[in-house]
Short mmCIF file of C-alpha atoms and ligand atoms in Angstrom, two decimals:
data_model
loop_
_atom_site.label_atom_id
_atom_site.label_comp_id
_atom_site.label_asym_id
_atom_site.label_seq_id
_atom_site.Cartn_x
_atom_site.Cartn_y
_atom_site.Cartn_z
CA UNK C 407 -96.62 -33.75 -4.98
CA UNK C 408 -94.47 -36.92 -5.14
CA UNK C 409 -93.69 -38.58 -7.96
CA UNK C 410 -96.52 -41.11 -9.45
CA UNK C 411 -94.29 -43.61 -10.53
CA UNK C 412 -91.13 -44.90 -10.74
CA UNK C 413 -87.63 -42.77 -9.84
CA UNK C 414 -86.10 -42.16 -12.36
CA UNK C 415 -88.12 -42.13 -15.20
CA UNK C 416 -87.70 -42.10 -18.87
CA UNK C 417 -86.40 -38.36 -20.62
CA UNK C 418 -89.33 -36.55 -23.10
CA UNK C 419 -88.38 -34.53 -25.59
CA UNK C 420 -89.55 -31.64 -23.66
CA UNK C 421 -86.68 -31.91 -21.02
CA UNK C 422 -84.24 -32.44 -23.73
CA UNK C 423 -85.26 -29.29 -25.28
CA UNK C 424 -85.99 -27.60 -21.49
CA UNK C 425 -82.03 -28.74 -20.13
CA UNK C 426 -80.72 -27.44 -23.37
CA UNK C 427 -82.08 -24.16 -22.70
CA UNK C 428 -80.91 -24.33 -18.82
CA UNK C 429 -77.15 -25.36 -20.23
CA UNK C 430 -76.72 -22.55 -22.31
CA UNK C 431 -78.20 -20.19 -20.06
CA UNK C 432 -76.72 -21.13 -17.00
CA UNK C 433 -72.77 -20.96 -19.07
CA UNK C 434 -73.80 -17.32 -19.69
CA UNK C 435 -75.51 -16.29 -16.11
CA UNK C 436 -72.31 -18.00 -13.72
CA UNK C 437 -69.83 -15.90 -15.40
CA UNK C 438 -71.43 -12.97 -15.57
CA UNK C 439 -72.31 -13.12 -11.78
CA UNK C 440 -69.45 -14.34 -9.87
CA UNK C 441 -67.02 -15.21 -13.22
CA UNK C 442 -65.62 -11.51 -13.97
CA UNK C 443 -63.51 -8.37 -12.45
CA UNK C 444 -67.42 -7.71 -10.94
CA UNK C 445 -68.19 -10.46 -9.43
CA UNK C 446 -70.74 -10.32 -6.76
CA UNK C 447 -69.42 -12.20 -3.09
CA UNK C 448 -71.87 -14.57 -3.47
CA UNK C 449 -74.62 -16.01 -6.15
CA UNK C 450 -77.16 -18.70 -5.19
CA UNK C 451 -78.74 -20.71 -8.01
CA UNK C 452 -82.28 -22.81 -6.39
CA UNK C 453 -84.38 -25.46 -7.63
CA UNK C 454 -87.35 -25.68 -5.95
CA UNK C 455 -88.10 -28.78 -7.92
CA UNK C 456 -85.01 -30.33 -8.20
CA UNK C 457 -85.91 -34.06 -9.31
CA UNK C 458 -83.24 -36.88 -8.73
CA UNK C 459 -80.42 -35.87 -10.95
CA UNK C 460 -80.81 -38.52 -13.53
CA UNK C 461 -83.34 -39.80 -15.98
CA UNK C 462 -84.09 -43.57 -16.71
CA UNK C 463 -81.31 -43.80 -19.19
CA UNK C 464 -78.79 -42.06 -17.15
CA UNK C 465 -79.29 -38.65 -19.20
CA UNK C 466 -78.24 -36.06 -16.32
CA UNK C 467 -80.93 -34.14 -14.68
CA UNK C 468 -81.33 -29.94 -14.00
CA UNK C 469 -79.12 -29.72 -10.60
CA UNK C 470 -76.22 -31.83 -12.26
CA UNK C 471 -76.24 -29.61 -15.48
CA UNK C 472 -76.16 -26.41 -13.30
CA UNK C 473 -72.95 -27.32 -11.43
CA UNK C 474 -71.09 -28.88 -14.48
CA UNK C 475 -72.24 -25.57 -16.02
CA UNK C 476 -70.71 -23.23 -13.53
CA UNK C 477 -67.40 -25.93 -12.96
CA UNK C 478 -67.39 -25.73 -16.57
CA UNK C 479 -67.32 -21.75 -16.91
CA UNK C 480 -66.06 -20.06 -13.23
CA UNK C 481 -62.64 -21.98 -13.36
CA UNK C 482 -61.42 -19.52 -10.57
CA UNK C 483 -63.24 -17.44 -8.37
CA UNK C 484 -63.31 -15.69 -5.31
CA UNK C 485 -67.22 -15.61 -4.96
CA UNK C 486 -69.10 -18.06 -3.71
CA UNK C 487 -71.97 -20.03 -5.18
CA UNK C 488 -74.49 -21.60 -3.57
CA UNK C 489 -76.80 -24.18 -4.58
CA UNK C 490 -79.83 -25.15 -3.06
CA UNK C 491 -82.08 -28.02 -4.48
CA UNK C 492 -85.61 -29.06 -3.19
CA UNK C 493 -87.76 -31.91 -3.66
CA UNK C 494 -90.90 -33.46 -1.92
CA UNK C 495 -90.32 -36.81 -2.97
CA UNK C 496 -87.68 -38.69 -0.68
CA UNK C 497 -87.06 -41.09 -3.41
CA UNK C 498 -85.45 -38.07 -5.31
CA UNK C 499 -83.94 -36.32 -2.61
CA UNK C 500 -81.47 -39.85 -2.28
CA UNK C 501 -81.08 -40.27 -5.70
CA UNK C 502 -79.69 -36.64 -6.40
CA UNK C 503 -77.56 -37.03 -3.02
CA UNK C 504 -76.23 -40.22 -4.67
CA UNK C 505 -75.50 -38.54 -8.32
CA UNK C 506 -73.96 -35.51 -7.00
CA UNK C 507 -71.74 -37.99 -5.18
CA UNK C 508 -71.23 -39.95 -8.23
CA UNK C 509 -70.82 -37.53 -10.57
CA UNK C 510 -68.21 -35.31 -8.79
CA UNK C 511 -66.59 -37.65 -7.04
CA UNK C 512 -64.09 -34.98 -5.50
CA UNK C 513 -65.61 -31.72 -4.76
CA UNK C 514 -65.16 -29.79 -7.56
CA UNK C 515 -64.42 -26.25 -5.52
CA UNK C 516 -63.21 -25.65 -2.16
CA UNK C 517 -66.21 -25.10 1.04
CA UNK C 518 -65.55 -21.17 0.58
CA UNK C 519 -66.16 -21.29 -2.38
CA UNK C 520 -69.68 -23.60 -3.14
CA UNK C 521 -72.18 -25.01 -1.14
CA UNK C 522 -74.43 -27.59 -2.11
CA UNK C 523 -77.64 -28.18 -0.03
CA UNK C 524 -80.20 -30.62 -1.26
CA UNK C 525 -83.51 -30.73 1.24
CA UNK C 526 -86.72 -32.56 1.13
CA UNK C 527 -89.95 -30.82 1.62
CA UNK C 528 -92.46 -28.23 -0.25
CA UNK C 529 -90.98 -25.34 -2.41
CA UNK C 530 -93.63 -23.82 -1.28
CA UNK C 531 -92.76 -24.24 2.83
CA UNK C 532 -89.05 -24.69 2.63
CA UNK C 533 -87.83 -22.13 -0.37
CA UNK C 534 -87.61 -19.09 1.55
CA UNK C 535 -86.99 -20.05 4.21
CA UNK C 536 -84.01 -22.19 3.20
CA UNK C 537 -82.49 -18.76 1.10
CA UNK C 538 -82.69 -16.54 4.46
CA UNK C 539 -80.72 -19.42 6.29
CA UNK C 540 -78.63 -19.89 3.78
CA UNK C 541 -78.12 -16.00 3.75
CA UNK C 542 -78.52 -15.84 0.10
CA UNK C 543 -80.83 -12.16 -0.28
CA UNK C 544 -79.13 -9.09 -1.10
CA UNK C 545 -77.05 -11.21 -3.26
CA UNK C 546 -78.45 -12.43 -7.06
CA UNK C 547 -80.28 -15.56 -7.14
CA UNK C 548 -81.56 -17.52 -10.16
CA UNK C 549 -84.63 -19.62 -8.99
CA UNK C 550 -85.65 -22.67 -11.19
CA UNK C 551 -89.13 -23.30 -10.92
CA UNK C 552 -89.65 -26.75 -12.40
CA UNK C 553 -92.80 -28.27 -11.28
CA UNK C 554 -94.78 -30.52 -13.42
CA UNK C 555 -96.62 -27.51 -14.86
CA UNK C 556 -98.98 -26.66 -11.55
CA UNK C 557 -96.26 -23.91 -10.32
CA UNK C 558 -97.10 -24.45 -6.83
CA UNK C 559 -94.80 -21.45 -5.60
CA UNK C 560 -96.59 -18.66 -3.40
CA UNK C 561 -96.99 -15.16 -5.14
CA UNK C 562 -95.07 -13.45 -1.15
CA UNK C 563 -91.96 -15.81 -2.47
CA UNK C 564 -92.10 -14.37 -6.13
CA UNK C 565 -92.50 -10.99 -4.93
CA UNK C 566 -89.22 -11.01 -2.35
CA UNK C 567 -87.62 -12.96 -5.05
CA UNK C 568 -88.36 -9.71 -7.83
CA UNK C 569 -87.53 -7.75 -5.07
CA UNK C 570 -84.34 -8.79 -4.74
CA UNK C 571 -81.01 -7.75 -6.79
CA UNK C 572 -80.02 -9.18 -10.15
CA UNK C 573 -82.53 -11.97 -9.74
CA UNK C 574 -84.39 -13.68 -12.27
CA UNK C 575 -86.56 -16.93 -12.19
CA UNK C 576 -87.65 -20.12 -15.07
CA UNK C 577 -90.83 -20.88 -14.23
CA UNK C 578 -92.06 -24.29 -16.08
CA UNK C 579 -96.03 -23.88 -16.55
CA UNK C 580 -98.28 -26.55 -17.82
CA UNK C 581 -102.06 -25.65 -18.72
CA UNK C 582 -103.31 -29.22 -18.66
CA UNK C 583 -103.91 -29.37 -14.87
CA UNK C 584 -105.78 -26.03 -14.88
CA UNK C 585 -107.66 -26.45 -17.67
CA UNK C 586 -108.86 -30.16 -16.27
CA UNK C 587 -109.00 -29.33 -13.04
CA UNK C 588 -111.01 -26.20 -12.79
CA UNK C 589 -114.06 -27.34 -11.09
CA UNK C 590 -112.17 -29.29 -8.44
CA UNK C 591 -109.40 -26.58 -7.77
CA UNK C 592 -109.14 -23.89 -4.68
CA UNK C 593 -107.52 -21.06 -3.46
CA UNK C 594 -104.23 -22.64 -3.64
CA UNK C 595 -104.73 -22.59 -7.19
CA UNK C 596 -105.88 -19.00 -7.11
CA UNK C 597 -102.71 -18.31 -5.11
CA UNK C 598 -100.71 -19.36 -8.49
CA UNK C 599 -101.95 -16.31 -10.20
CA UNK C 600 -100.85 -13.98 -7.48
CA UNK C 601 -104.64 -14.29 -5.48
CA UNK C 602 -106.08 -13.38 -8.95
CA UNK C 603 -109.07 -15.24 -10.08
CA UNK C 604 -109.61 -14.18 -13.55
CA UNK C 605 -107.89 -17.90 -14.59
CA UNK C 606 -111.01 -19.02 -14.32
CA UNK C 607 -112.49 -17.48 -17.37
CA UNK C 608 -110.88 -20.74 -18.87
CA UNK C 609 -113.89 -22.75 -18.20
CA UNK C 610 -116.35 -20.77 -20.66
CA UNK C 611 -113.30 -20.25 -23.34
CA UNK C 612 -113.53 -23.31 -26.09
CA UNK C 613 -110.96 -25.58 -25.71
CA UNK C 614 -107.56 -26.06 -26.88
CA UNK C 615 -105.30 -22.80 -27.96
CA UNK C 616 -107.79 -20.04 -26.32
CA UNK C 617 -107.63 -21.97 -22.90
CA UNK C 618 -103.92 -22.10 -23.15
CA UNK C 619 -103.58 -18.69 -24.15
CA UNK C 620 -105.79 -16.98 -21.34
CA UNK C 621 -104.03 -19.52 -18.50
CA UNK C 622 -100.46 -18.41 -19.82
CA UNK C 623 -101.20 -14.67 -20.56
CA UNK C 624 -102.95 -14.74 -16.48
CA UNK C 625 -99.50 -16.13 -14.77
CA UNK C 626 -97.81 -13.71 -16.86
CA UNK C 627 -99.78 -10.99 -15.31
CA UNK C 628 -99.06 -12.52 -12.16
CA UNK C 629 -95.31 -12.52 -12.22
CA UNK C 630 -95.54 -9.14 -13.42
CA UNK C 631 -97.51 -8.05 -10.59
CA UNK C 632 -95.13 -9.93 -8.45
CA UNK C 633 -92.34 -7.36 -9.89
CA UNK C 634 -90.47 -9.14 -12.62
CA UNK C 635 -90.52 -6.41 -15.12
CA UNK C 636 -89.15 -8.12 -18.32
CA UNK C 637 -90.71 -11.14 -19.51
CA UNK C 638 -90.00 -13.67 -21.83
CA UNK C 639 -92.32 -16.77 -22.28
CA UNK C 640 -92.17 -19.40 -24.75
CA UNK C 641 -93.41 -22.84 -25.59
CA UNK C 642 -91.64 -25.70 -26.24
CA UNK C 643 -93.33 -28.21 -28.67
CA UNK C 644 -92.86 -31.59 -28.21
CA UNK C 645 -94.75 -33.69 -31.23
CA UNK C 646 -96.11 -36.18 -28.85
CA UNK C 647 -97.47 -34.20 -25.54
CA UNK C 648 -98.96 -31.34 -24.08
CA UNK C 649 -97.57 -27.92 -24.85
CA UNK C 650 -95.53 -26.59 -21.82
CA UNK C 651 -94.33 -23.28 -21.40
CA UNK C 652 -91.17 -21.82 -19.82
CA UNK C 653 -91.69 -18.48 -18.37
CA UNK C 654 -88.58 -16.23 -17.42
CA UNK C 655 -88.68 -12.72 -15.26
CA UNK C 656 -85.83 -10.85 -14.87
CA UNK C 657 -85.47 -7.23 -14.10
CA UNK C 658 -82.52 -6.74 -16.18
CA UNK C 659 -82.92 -6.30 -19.73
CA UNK C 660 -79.65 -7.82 -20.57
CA UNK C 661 -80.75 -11.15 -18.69
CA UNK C 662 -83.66 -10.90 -21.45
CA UNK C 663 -80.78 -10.58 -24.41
CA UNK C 664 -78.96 -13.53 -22.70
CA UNK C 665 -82.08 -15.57 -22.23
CA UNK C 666 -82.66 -15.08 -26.60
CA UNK C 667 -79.15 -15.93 -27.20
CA UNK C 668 -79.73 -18.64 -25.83
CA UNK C 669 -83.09 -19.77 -27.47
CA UNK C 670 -81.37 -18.83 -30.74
CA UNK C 671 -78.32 -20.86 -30.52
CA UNK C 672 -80.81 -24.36 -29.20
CA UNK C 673 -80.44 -26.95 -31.32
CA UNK C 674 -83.75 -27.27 -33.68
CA UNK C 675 -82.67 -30.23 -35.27
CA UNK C 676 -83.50 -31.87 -32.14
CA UNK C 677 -86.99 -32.15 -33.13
CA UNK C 678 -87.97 -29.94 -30.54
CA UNK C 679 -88.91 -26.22 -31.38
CA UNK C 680 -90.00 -23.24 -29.67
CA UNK C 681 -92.55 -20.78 -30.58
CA UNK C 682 -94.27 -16.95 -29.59
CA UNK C 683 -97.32 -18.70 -27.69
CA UNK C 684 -98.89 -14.75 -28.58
CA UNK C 685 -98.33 -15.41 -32.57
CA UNK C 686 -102.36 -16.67 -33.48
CA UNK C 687 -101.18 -18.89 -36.74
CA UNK C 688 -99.02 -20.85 -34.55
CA UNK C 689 -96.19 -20.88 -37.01
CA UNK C 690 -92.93 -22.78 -35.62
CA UNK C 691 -89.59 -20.69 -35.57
CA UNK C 692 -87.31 -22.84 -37.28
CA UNK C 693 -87.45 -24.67 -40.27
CA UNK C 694 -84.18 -26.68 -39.43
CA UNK C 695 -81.66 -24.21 -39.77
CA UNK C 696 -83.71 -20.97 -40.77
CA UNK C 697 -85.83 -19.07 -38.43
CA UNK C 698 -89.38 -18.06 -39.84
CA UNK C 699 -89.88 -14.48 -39.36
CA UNK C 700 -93.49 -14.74 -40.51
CA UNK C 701 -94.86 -15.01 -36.86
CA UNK C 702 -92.41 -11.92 -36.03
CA UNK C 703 -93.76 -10.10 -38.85
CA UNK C 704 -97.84 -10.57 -37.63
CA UNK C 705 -96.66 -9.23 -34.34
CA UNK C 706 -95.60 -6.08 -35.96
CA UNK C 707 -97.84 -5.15 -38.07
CA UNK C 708 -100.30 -4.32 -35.65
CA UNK C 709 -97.30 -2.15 -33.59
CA UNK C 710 -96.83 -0.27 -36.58
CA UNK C 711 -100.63 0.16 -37.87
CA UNK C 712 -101.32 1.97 -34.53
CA UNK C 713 -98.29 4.50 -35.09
CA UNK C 714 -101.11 5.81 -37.67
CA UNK C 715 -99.99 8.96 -39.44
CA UNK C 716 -96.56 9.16 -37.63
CA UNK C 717 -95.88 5.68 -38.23
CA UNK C 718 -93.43 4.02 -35.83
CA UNK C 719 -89.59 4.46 -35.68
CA UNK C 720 -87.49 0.88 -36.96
CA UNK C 721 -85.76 1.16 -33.32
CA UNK C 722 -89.01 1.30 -31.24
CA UNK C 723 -90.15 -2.17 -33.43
CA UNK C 724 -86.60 -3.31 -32.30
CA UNK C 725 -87.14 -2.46 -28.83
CA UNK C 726 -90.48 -4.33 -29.22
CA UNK C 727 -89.07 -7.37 -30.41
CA UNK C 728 -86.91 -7.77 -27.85
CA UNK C 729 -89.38 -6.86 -25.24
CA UNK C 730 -92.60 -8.76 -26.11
CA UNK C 731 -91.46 -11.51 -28.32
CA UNK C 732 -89.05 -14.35 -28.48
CA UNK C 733 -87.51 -12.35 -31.33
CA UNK C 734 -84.27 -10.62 -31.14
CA UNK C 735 -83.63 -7.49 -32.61
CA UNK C 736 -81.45 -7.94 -35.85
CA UNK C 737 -85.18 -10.26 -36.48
CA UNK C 738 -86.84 -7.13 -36.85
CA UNK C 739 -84.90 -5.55 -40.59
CA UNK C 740 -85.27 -8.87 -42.36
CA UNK C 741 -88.82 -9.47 -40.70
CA UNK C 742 -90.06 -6.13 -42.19
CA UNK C 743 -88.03 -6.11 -45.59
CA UNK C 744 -91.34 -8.75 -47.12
CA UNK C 745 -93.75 -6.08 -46.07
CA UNK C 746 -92.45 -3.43 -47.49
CA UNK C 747 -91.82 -5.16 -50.32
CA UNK C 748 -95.76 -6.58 -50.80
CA UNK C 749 -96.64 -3.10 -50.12
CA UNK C 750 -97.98 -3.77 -46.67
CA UNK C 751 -96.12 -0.79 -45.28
CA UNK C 752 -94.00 2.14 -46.32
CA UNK C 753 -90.85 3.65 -44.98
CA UNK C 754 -88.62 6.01 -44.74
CA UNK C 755 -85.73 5.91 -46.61
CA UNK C 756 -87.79 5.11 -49.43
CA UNK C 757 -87.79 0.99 -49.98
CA UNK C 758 -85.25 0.89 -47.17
CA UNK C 759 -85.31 -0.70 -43.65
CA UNK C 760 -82.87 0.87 -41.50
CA UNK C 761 -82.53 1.54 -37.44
CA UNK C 762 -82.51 5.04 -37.82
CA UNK C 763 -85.65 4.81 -39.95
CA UNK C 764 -89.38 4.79 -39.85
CA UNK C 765 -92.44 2.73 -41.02
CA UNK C 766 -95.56 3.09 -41.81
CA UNK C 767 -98.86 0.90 -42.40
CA UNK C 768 -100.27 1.27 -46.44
CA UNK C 769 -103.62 2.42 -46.10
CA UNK C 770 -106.31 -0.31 -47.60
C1 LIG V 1169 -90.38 -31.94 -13.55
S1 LIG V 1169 -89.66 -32.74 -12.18
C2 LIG V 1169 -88.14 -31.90 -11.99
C3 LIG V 1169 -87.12 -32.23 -13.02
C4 LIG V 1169 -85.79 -31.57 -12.84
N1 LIG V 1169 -85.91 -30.14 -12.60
C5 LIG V 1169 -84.92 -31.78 -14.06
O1 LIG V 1169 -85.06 -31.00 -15.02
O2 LIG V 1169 -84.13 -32.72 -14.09
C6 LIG V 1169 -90.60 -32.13 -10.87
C7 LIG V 1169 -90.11 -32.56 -9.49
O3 LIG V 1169 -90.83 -31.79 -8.54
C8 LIG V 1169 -91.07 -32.57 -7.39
N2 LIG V 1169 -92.21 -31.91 -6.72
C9 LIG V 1169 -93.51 -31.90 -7.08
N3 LIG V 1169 -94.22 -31.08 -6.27
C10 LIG V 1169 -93.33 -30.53 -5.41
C11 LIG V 1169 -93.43 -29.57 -4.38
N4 LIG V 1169 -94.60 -29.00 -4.07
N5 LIG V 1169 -92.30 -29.19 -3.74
C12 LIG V 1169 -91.11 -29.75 -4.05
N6 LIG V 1169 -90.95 -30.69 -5.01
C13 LIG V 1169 -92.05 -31.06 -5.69
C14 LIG V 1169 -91.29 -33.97 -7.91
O4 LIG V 1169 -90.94 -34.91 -6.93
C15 LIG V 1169 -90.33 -34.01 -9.11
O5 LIG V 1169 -89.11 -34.57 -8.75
#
């Protein structure tokens, strides 16, 4: 859908927080790929959303901060990388043509060794399409999925894409259109969550979190269906809008690691958190400089109260952390060490949280 108004328009505090993420991520996932002694030949990095480069007050937009990312950290290479950005609006397809231009005035790597496409149409129509010409499967892609929150990207393009090695996609989902939209919406809508109507429980669901909860937790189930095995979903709060969520699939649990170093190391000062969408108080995780662990800490106590009698071993909670939360591990000791010592659970060593150890929930 083409842009309502003008091009470009003014940066929220979402996208500061959302580019910040992207940055950090993208300096980790360009080395790793085609940086090292096992570099892949080739690595394609996609927008399917790509906007025009630049915000209203010349802040840079996604496609600029990937390449100045891998400029930044492949200094030398012998792979190639290939970038491919779609948009639907012509006004932004000229306007990234013109930054790219403008902001790397000489091509930054030789032909063999980046491409740079940028293509107006549909994600939806030209996506595939443009990654089979490009002959970018059997190779790693990372696909950024940065609609306005409607994730218009068909479930057959998800699945190749989890299909295919050492690729991961950042899906940017927005409830507000589904939950408003409900009545008025069709099977394109249904084709979001993988052909899976169950979204639509969000009409008899009271509003606010519980409607954002159900619509997140269904396109999680979808892109698990679709064959990302290891999720990682968060929300970034911005004080003044609607909640949006980033959603990442990967098959690679190390892609999951690098996705939390990244959250972790994300400026909060900014103003702009994150938070476990699945913790029910809601809490924030940083109080400027500190993470709060209380959010991590409701998530496991219901882990370790259904270990019953054998309790649950300190690495399995780790594991869990990693897995089903924003959390990293090293969260999990200094998450538990309050519990244990309000009595809320036992362990063994006695009074002691370590890896090798166990917990248990205190009866009562
Ligand atoms: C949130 S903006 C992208 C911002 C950009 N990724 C960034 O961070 O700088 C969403 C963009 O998607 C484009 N768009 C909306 N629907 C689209 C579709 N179905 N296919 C391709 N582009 C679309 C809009 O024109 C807009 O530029």
């Amino acid at each position: 859908m083409p842009v309502k108004g003008r091009v470009p328009w003014a940066i929220v505090e979402h996208t500061l927080a959302k580019h910040d993420i992207y940055r950090r991520y993208l300096e980790r996932w360009f080395p790793i790929l085609i940086g090292g002694s096992n570099a892949y030949p080739s690595a394609t990095y996609a927008e399917g959303f790509a906007g025009p480069g630049v915000y209203a007050d010349g802040e840079p937009g996604s496609p600029i901060i990937a390449l100045e990312a891998y400029v930044k950290k492949v200094p030398t290479t012998r792979s190639l990388a290939k970038f491919l950005f779609i948009d639907d609006d012509p006004r932004c397809v000229s306007m990234l043509r013109e930054q790219l231009t403008e902001r790397f005035p000489e091509r930054p790597r030789p032909l063999d060794r980046m491409w740079v496409d940028v293509v107006q149409g549909k994600c939806g129509e030209l996506l595939e399409q443009y990654l089979t010409e490009r002959g970018c499967w059997g190779q790693p892609i990372l696909a950024v999925l940065d609609s306005w929150g409607n994730a218009p990207v068909p479930h057959p393009l998800l699945r190749r894409l989890a299909r295919n090695p050492a690729t991961e996609v950042i899906v940017t989902f927005g409830t507000q259109h589904f939950v408003r939209f409900v009545e008025q919406l069709g099977a394109d809508a249904d084709g979001v969550f993988g052909g899976d109507q169950r979204w639509r429980q969000v009409r008899g669901l009271p509003d606010g979190e519980a409607k954002r909860r159900h619509l997140l937790d269904c396109y999680r189930r979808s892109l698990h269906d679709a064959g990302f095995q290891h999720l990682l979903d968060f929300e970034l709060i911005d004080r003044r809008g609607e909640p949006l969520y980033l959603v990442f699939g990967t098959n690679h649990p190390r892609g999951v690691e690098k996705m939390k170093d990244t959250l972790w190391e994300v400026d909060p000062v900014q103003g702009v958190g994150f938070r476990d969408p699945r913790d029910e108080q809601h809490e924030t995780l940083f109080d400027v400089n500190e993470p709060l662990l209380a959010p991590l800490a409701r998530l496991l106590v219901p882990v370790i109260e259904a270990g019953g009698e054998d309790g649950v071993a300190v690495q399995d909670l780790k594991d869990f952390a990693l897995r089903e939360t924003v959390y990293r591990m090293q969260h999990v000791s200094p998450a538990l060490q309050p519990l244990l010592e309000k009595g809320v659970i036992r362990s063994d060593p006695v009074n002691r949280i370590r890896t090798r150890g166990r917990v248990w929930a205190k009866a009562g």
